[in-house]
Amino acid sequence: MMHFLVRRAIQLVSVLLVMSIVVFSFTLMLPGDVTVSILGEAATESERAALREVLGLDKPIAVQYLNWLGEVVSGNFGTSLKTGEPILDMLATRLPATLELTLLAVAVSLIVGVPTGIIAALNRNRWPDTLISAVAMSSVAVPYFLFGILLIMLFSVTLRWLPPSGYVPFFADPIGNLRSMVMPTLTLGLAQAALVTRQTRAALIGVMSQDFVRTARAKGAGEARVVLFHALRHTMIAVVTVVSLQMGALIGGAVVTETIFSLPGLGRMIVDGTFERDFPVVQGAVLVVVVGVILVNLLTDLSYLILDRRIKA
């Protein structure tokens, strides 16, 4: 196990180094001049040149990257060009909302997707399977922003049950927090639930035809026990895989969802930083997202060892 962890750690550090180059390069390619965003259109060229020198933007790109990487490795993500606020403080403030939204969305996708996938697999080519597959395909086809707007129209405008936007910290008001997170969670989670449903169905159909399932039935095990205690464990490997692979899509969906519902998360932070040409903010937020996705993939690899003892580290 230790050898596996060391090998994976080396691979993840390499991936993180490559992604840091990509993140830094792409933020520099964003259109617009950060000095204009800070000083305004009325600033003279000499004033802009002086600001570029202060910010280190007059140095070669390779030097800028190495300076930035050195600061990040030492734990200093810099400060916002727009507000002067330390980026670490901004991340600490924004991360809880995104983390809560992502975890709730994953929970919804599993709670909805796994049971419906099981039902579809056990009723293969019958009307429950057809209905569930049709709903799943429709859910995948609906964009996040459209589904979010429809939920606002239903629960906020028509029924007036939930606030249309805003965020309440959980420890400040647990009930208010849950009410503010219902629609964002459904917007992000139900689309992922459709993918989990289809993957669970496909995996379970394949597992149910294997020899160990027939052996369990021959020994007199009931259908519920065969599915829940024998087949489902092997099916969960495919489910865990699709959830981990969709983590990037979840983060991308969080950008849209947080914007629609005015959630103060990393997605909204990236959008605001992009519009304001606040490159250090965008770089810091995206890098944290990349680290999160990499850690999820590491946990996924570890879960394989638990779900299937035949897999060797």
XYZ file of N, CA and C in Angstrom, residues 83-217:
405
model
N -8.643 44.334 -5.244
C -8.998 44.743 -3.871
C -7.823 44.736 -2.915
N -6.723 44.070 -3.266
C -5.584 43.968 -2.365
C -5.772 42.930 -1.271
N -6.877 42.176 -1.302
C -7.147 41.159 -0.282
C -6.287 39.925 -0.549
N -5.695 39.330 0.498
C -4.924 38.092 0.292
C -5.799 37.002 -0.325
N -5.267 36.330 -1.341
C -6.058 35.330 -2.055
C -6.365 34.130 -1.167
N -5.460 33.794 -0.262
C -5.733 32.694 0.670
C -6.964 32.983 1.525
N -7.117 34.230 1.951
C -8.312 34.594 2.715
C -9.567 34.483 1.856
N -9.454 34.891 0.590
C -10.587 34.776 -0.322
C -10.960 33.311 -0.550
N -9.943 32.463 -0.704
C -10.198 31.041 -0.902
C -10.850 30.424 0.331
N -10.364 30.804 1.506
C -10.934 30.265 2.741
C -12.397 30.673 2.894
N -12.745 31.861 2.389
C -14.129 32.335 2.479
C -15.017 31.668 1.446
N -14.491 31.442 0.248
C -15.296 30.922 -0.861
C -15.365 29.398 -0.909
N -14.344 28.722 -0.402
C -14.280 27.266 -0.529
C -15.453 26.533 0.136
N -15.909 26.924 1.334
C -17.002 26.169 1.969
C -18.259 26.067 1.123
N -18.644 27.137 0.437
C -19.867 27.097 -0.383
C -19.721 26.120 -1.536
N -18.573 26.151 -2.229
C -18.359 25.234 -3.346
C -18.247 23.798 -2.869
N -17.555 23.587 -1.750
C -17.401 22.241 -1.207
C -18.755 21.670 -0.801
N -19.573 22.469 -0.149
C -20.902 22.012 0.250
C -21.754 21.693 -0.974
N -21.739 22.573 -1.964
C -22.528 22.351 -3.170
C -22.093 21.074 -3.885
N -20.803 20.858 -4.004
C -20.295 19.683 -4.705
C -20.649 18.402 -3.966
N -20.450 18.384 -2.642
C -20.758 17.177 -1.863
C -22.249 16.864 -1.887
N -23.089 17.887 -1.769
C -24.532 17.663 -1.827
C -24.957 17.158 -3.205
N -24.340 17.715 -4.260
C -24.680 17.272 -5.611
C -24.282 15.820 -5.833
N -23.107 15.429 -5.327
C -22.682 14.029 -5.438
C -23.637 13.127 -4.659
N -24.045 13.567 -3.453
C -24.983 12.780 -2.650
C -26.310 12.589 -3.385
N -26.822 13.666 -3.986
C -28.080 13.566 -4.749
C -27.912 12.627 -5.933
N -26.787 12.730 -6.626
C -26.577 11.869 -7.797
C -26.549 10.398 -7.414
N -25.983 10.083 -6.250
C -25.926 8.688 -5.805
C -27.274 8.222 -5.259
N -27.925 9.080 -4.455
C -29.203 8.699 -3.855
C -30.265 8.467 -4.923
N -30.244 9.281 -5.969
C -31.221 9.145 -7.053
C -30.744 8.151 -8.104
N -29.474 8.225 -8.483
C -28.985 7.463 -9.620
C -28.830 5.974 -9.383
N -28.319 5.583 -8.210
C -28.087 4.155 -7.963
C -29.401 3.370 -7.883
N -30.391 3.787 -7.075
C -31.658 3.019 -7.042
C -32.370 2.959 -8.397
N -32.419 4.094 -9.109
C -33.089 4.070 -10.409
C -32.329 3.201 -11.412
N -31.004 3.188 -11.323
C -30.217 2.311 -12.191
C -30.473 0.842 -11.897
N -30.618 0.513 -10.603
C -30.920 -0.866 -10.222
C -32.297 -1.272 -10.750
N -33.279 -0.393 -10.571
C -34.639 -0.684 -11.052
C -34.646 -0.892 -12.565
N -33.925 -0.032 -13.283
C -33.873 -0.154 -14.746
C -33.211 -1.466 -15.159
N -32.128 -1.849 -14.466
C -31.421 -3.084 -14.827
C -32.264 -4.320 -14.555
N -32.984 -4.320 -13.427
C -33.808 -5.485 -13.073
C -35.065 -5.575 -13.927
N -35.422 -4.487 -14.604
C -36.589 -4.486 -15.495
C -36.161 -4.199 -16.935
N -35.067 -4.824 -17.320
C -34.479 -4.556 -18.624
C -35.488 -4.789 -19.754
N -35.562 -3.783 -20.641
C -36.428 -3.823 -21.828
C -37.920 -3.858 -21.494
N -38.263 -3.471 -20.267
C -39.671 -3.326 -19.904
C -39.955 -1.848 -19.632
N -41.212 -1.534 -19.352
C -41.582 -0.117 -19.285
C -40.834 0.672 -18.205
N -40.521 0.114 -16.998
C -39.731 0.922 -16.056
C -38.355 1.303 -16.616
N -37.733 0.354 -17.315
C -36.427 0.623 -17.920
C -36.541 1.711 -18.994
N -37.568 1.604 -19.825
C -37.770 2.595 -20.883
C -38.034 3.978 -20.312
N -38.874 4.049 -19.278
C -39.205 5.333 -18.670
C -37.985 5.965 -18.006
N -37.260 5.182 -17.233
C -36.085 5.705 -16.528
C -35.018 6.149 -17.529
N -34.802 5.366 -18.576
C -33.800 5.730 -19.587
C -34.192 7.016 -20.311
N -35.478 7.186 -20.593
C -35.945 8.400 -21.275
C -35.753 9.628 -20.388
N -36.099 9.508 -19.101
C -35.930 10.631 -18.174
C -34.445 10.956 -18.003
N -33.614 9.933 -17.924
C -32.172 10.154 -17.763
C -31.590 10.882 -18.968
N -31.969 10.461 -20.163
C -31.473 11.126 -21.366
C -31.950 12.573 -21.437
N -33.187 12.810 -21.030
C -33.709 14.179 -21.034
C -32.961 15.051 -20.040
N -32.637 14.498 -18.878
C -31.929 15.270 -17.852
C -30.530 15.657 -18.310
N -29.869 14.745 -19.005
C -28.527 15.045 -19.514
C -28.580 16.146 -20.567
N -29.671 16.177 -21.345
C -29.778 17.132 -22.454
C -30.092 18.547 -21.997
N -30.627 18.715 -20.774
C -31.014 20.049 -20.305
C -29.784 20.764 -19.745
N -29.433 21.953 -20.220
C -28.278 22.686 -19.683
C -28.513 23.114 -18.236
N -27.413 23.306 -17.507
C -27.512 23.707 -16.102
C -28.286 25.013 -15.940
N -27.952 25.998 -16.777
C -28.550 27.318 -16.586
C -30.056 27.278 -16.825
N -30.505 26.469 -17.800
C -31.937 26.380 -18.080
C -32.663 25.674 -16.942
N -32.089 24.583 -16.458
C -32.719 23.853 -15.359
C -32.784 24.713 -14.103
N -31.708 25.480 -13.845
C -31.707 26.363 -12.685
C -32.776 27.432 -12.771
N -32.927 28.020 -13.952
C -33.954 29.056 -14.139
C -35.349 28.468 -13.970
N -35.566 27.246 -14.479
C -36.864 26.593 -14.329
C -37.179 26.335 -12.856
N -36.172 25.928 -12.090
C -36.389 25.703 -10.657
C -36.723 27.009 -9.939
N -36.054 28.094 -10.321
C -36.359 29.393 -9.717
C -37.792 29.803 -10.040
N -38.195 29.615 -11.285
C -39.559 29.968 -11.680
C -40.592 29.164 -10.893
N -40.288 27.885 -10.636
C -41.253 27.022 -9.943
C -41.266 27.284 -8.443
N -40.103 27.158 -7.791
C -40.068 27.164 -6.324
C -39.996 28.567 -5.717
N -39.495 29.545 -6.487
C -39.369 30.894 -5.933
C -40.460 31.834 -6.420
N -40.707 31.821 -7.734
C -41.678 32.757 -8.305
C -43.109 32.260 -8.132
N -43.352 30.987 -8.488
C -44.718 30.462 -8.458
C -45.131 30.005 -7.061
N -44.356 29.102 -6.462
C -44.730 28.543 -5.163
C -44.239 29.373 -3.980
N -43.205 30.173 -4.187
C -42.615 31.016 -3.137
C -42.173 30.192 -1.917
N -41.610 29.031 -2.181
C -41.140 28.173 -1.099
C -39.681 28.446 -0.734
N -38.854 28.811 -1.729
C -37.419 28.922 -1.519
C -36.915 30.270 -2.012
N -35.831 30.779 -1.398
C -35.245 32.046 -1.880
C -34.619 31.836 -3.251
N -34.754 32.810 -4.162
C -34.227 32.637 -5.517
C -32.704 32.658 -5.600
N -32.047 33.279 -4.641
C -30.587 33.372 -4.686
C -30.076 33.668 -3.283
N -28.742 33.732 -3.167
C -28.126 34.028 -1.882
C -27.611 32.783 -1.201
N -26.805 32.998 -0.171
C -26.195 31.894 0.572
C -26.145 32.233 2.043
N -26.533 31.279 2.876
C -26.476 31.425 4.327
C -25.510 30.367 4.852
N -24.442 30.737 5.574
C -23.523 29.737 6.123
C -24.249 28.752 7.033
N -23.822 27.495 6.977
C -24.513 26.440 7.713
C -24.512 26.701 9.214
N -23.379 27.093 9.767
C -23.290 27.258 11.221
C -23.974 28.541 11.693
N -24.243 29.460 10.786
C -24.991 30.657 11.160
C -26.482 30.372 11.232
N -26.987 29.576 10.285
C -28.416 29.241 10.246
C -28.573 27.956 9.439
N -28.568 26.779 10.097
C -28.639 25.512 9.354
C -29.863 25.403 8.454
N -31.031 25.826 8.952
C -32.249 25.733 8.145
C -32.160 26.674 6.941
N -31.728 27.902 7.188
C -31.570 28.856 6.090
C -30.550 28.380 5.076
N -29.490 27.727 5.568
C -28.477 27.189 4.658
C -29.074 26.122 3.743
N -29.826 25.199 4.315
C -30.419 24.133 3.516
C -31.426 24.688 2.509
N -32.198 25.696 2.911
C -33.166 26.293 1.996
C -32.461 26.988 0.829
N -31.323 27.611 1.114
C -30.590 28.299 0.043
C -29.855 27.335 -0.872
N -29.634 26.081 -0.414
C -28.855 25.125 -1.196
C -29.705 24.112 -1.940
N -31.025 24.091 -1.704
C -31.875 23.072 -2.334
C -31.819 23.183 -3.850
N -32.120 24.348 -4.393
C -32.180 24.492 -5.851
C -30.806 24.363 -6.515
N -29.735 24.967 -5.994
C -28.421 24.726 -6.602
C -28.024 23.256 -6.590
N -28.342 22.559 -5.492
C -27.998 21.139 -5.405
C -28.762 20.321 -6.432
N -30.055 20.589 -6.574
C -30.847 19.863 -7.567
C -30.374 20.181 -8.981
N -30.037 21.427 -9.233
C -29.558 21.821 -10.561
C -28.313 21.042 -10.950
N -27.400 20.915 -10.011
C -26.130 20.249 -10.300
C -26.222 18.738 -10.139
N -27.003 18.283 -9.153
C -27.017 16.864 -8.814
C -27.857 15.996 -9.728
N -29.000 16.512 -10.198
C -29.884 15.666 -11.007
C -29.285 15.338 -12.370
N -28.535 16.272 -12.941
C -27.869 15.976 -14.215
C -26.838 14.864 -14.035
N -26.100 14.908 -12.917
C -25.139 13.842 -12.636
C -25.840 12.541 -12.289
N -27.017 12.633 -11.656
C -27.784 11.428 -11.313
C -28.166 10.657 -12.569
N -28.449 11.379 -13.650
C -28.800 10.710 -14.904
C -27.637 9.858 -15.409
N -26.418 10.376 -15.302
C -25.245 9.616 -15.731
C -25.006 8.413 -14.821
N -25.189 8.615 -13.508
C -25.023 7.511 -12.567
C -26.062 6.428 -12.841
N -27.291 6.829 -13.160
C -28.350 5.870 -13.471
C -27.960 4.984 -14.646
N -27.507 5.595 -15.713
C -27.164 4.835 -16.911
C -25.957 3.937 -16.666
N -24.975 4.435 -15.908
C -23.794 3.622 -15.635
C -24.134 2.460 -14.711
N -24.972 2.701 -13.690
C -25.389 1.634 -12.781
C -26.162 0.563 -13.533
N -27.065 0.982 -14.387
C -27.847 0.032 -15.182
C -26.942 -0.852 -16.030
N -26.038 -0.226 -16.783
C -25.164 -0.982 -17.683
C -24.260 -1.942 -16.904
N -23.689 -1.453 -15.795
C -22.778 -2.291 -15.009
C -23.513 -3.451 -14.355
N -24.710 -3.199 -13.830
C -25.455 -4.245 -13.134
C -25.937 -5.321 -14.101
N -26.337 -4.915 -15.292
C -26.741 -5.901 -16.294
C -25.576 -6.833 -16.615
N -24.372 -6.288 -16.731
C -23.203 -7.118 -16.996
C -22.858 -8.033 -15.841
N -22.947 -7.513 -14.600
C -22.590 -8.307 -13.424
C -23.585 -9.441 -13.198
N -24.880 -9.182 -13.440
C -25.912 -10.179 -13.153
C -25.792 -11.428 -14.020
N -25.030 -11.359 -15.092
C -24.856 -12.530 -15.953
C -23.588 -13.317 -15.631
N -22.850 -12.919 -14.597
C -21.597 -13.590 -14.276
C -21.836 -14.837 -13.425
N -20.804 -15.675 -13.366
C -20.935 -16.989 -12.722
C -21.234 -16.889 -11.229
N -20.614 -15.949 -10.522
C -20.799 -15.904 -9.072
C -22.237 -15.533 -8.705
N -22.919 -14.798 -9.588
C -24.330 -14.482 -9.342
C -25.179 -15.729 -9.522
N -24.906 -16.504 -10.563
C -25.644 -17.750 -10.762
C -25.391 -18.727 -9.618
N -24.153 -18.723 -9.098
C -23.838 -19.602 -7.968
C -24.619 -19.197 -6.727
N -24.718 -17.889 -6.465
C -25.472 -17.411 -5.314
C -26.948 -17.790 -5.429
N -27.490 -17.693 -6.635
C -28.888 -18.093 -6.829
C -29.050 -19.595 -6.633
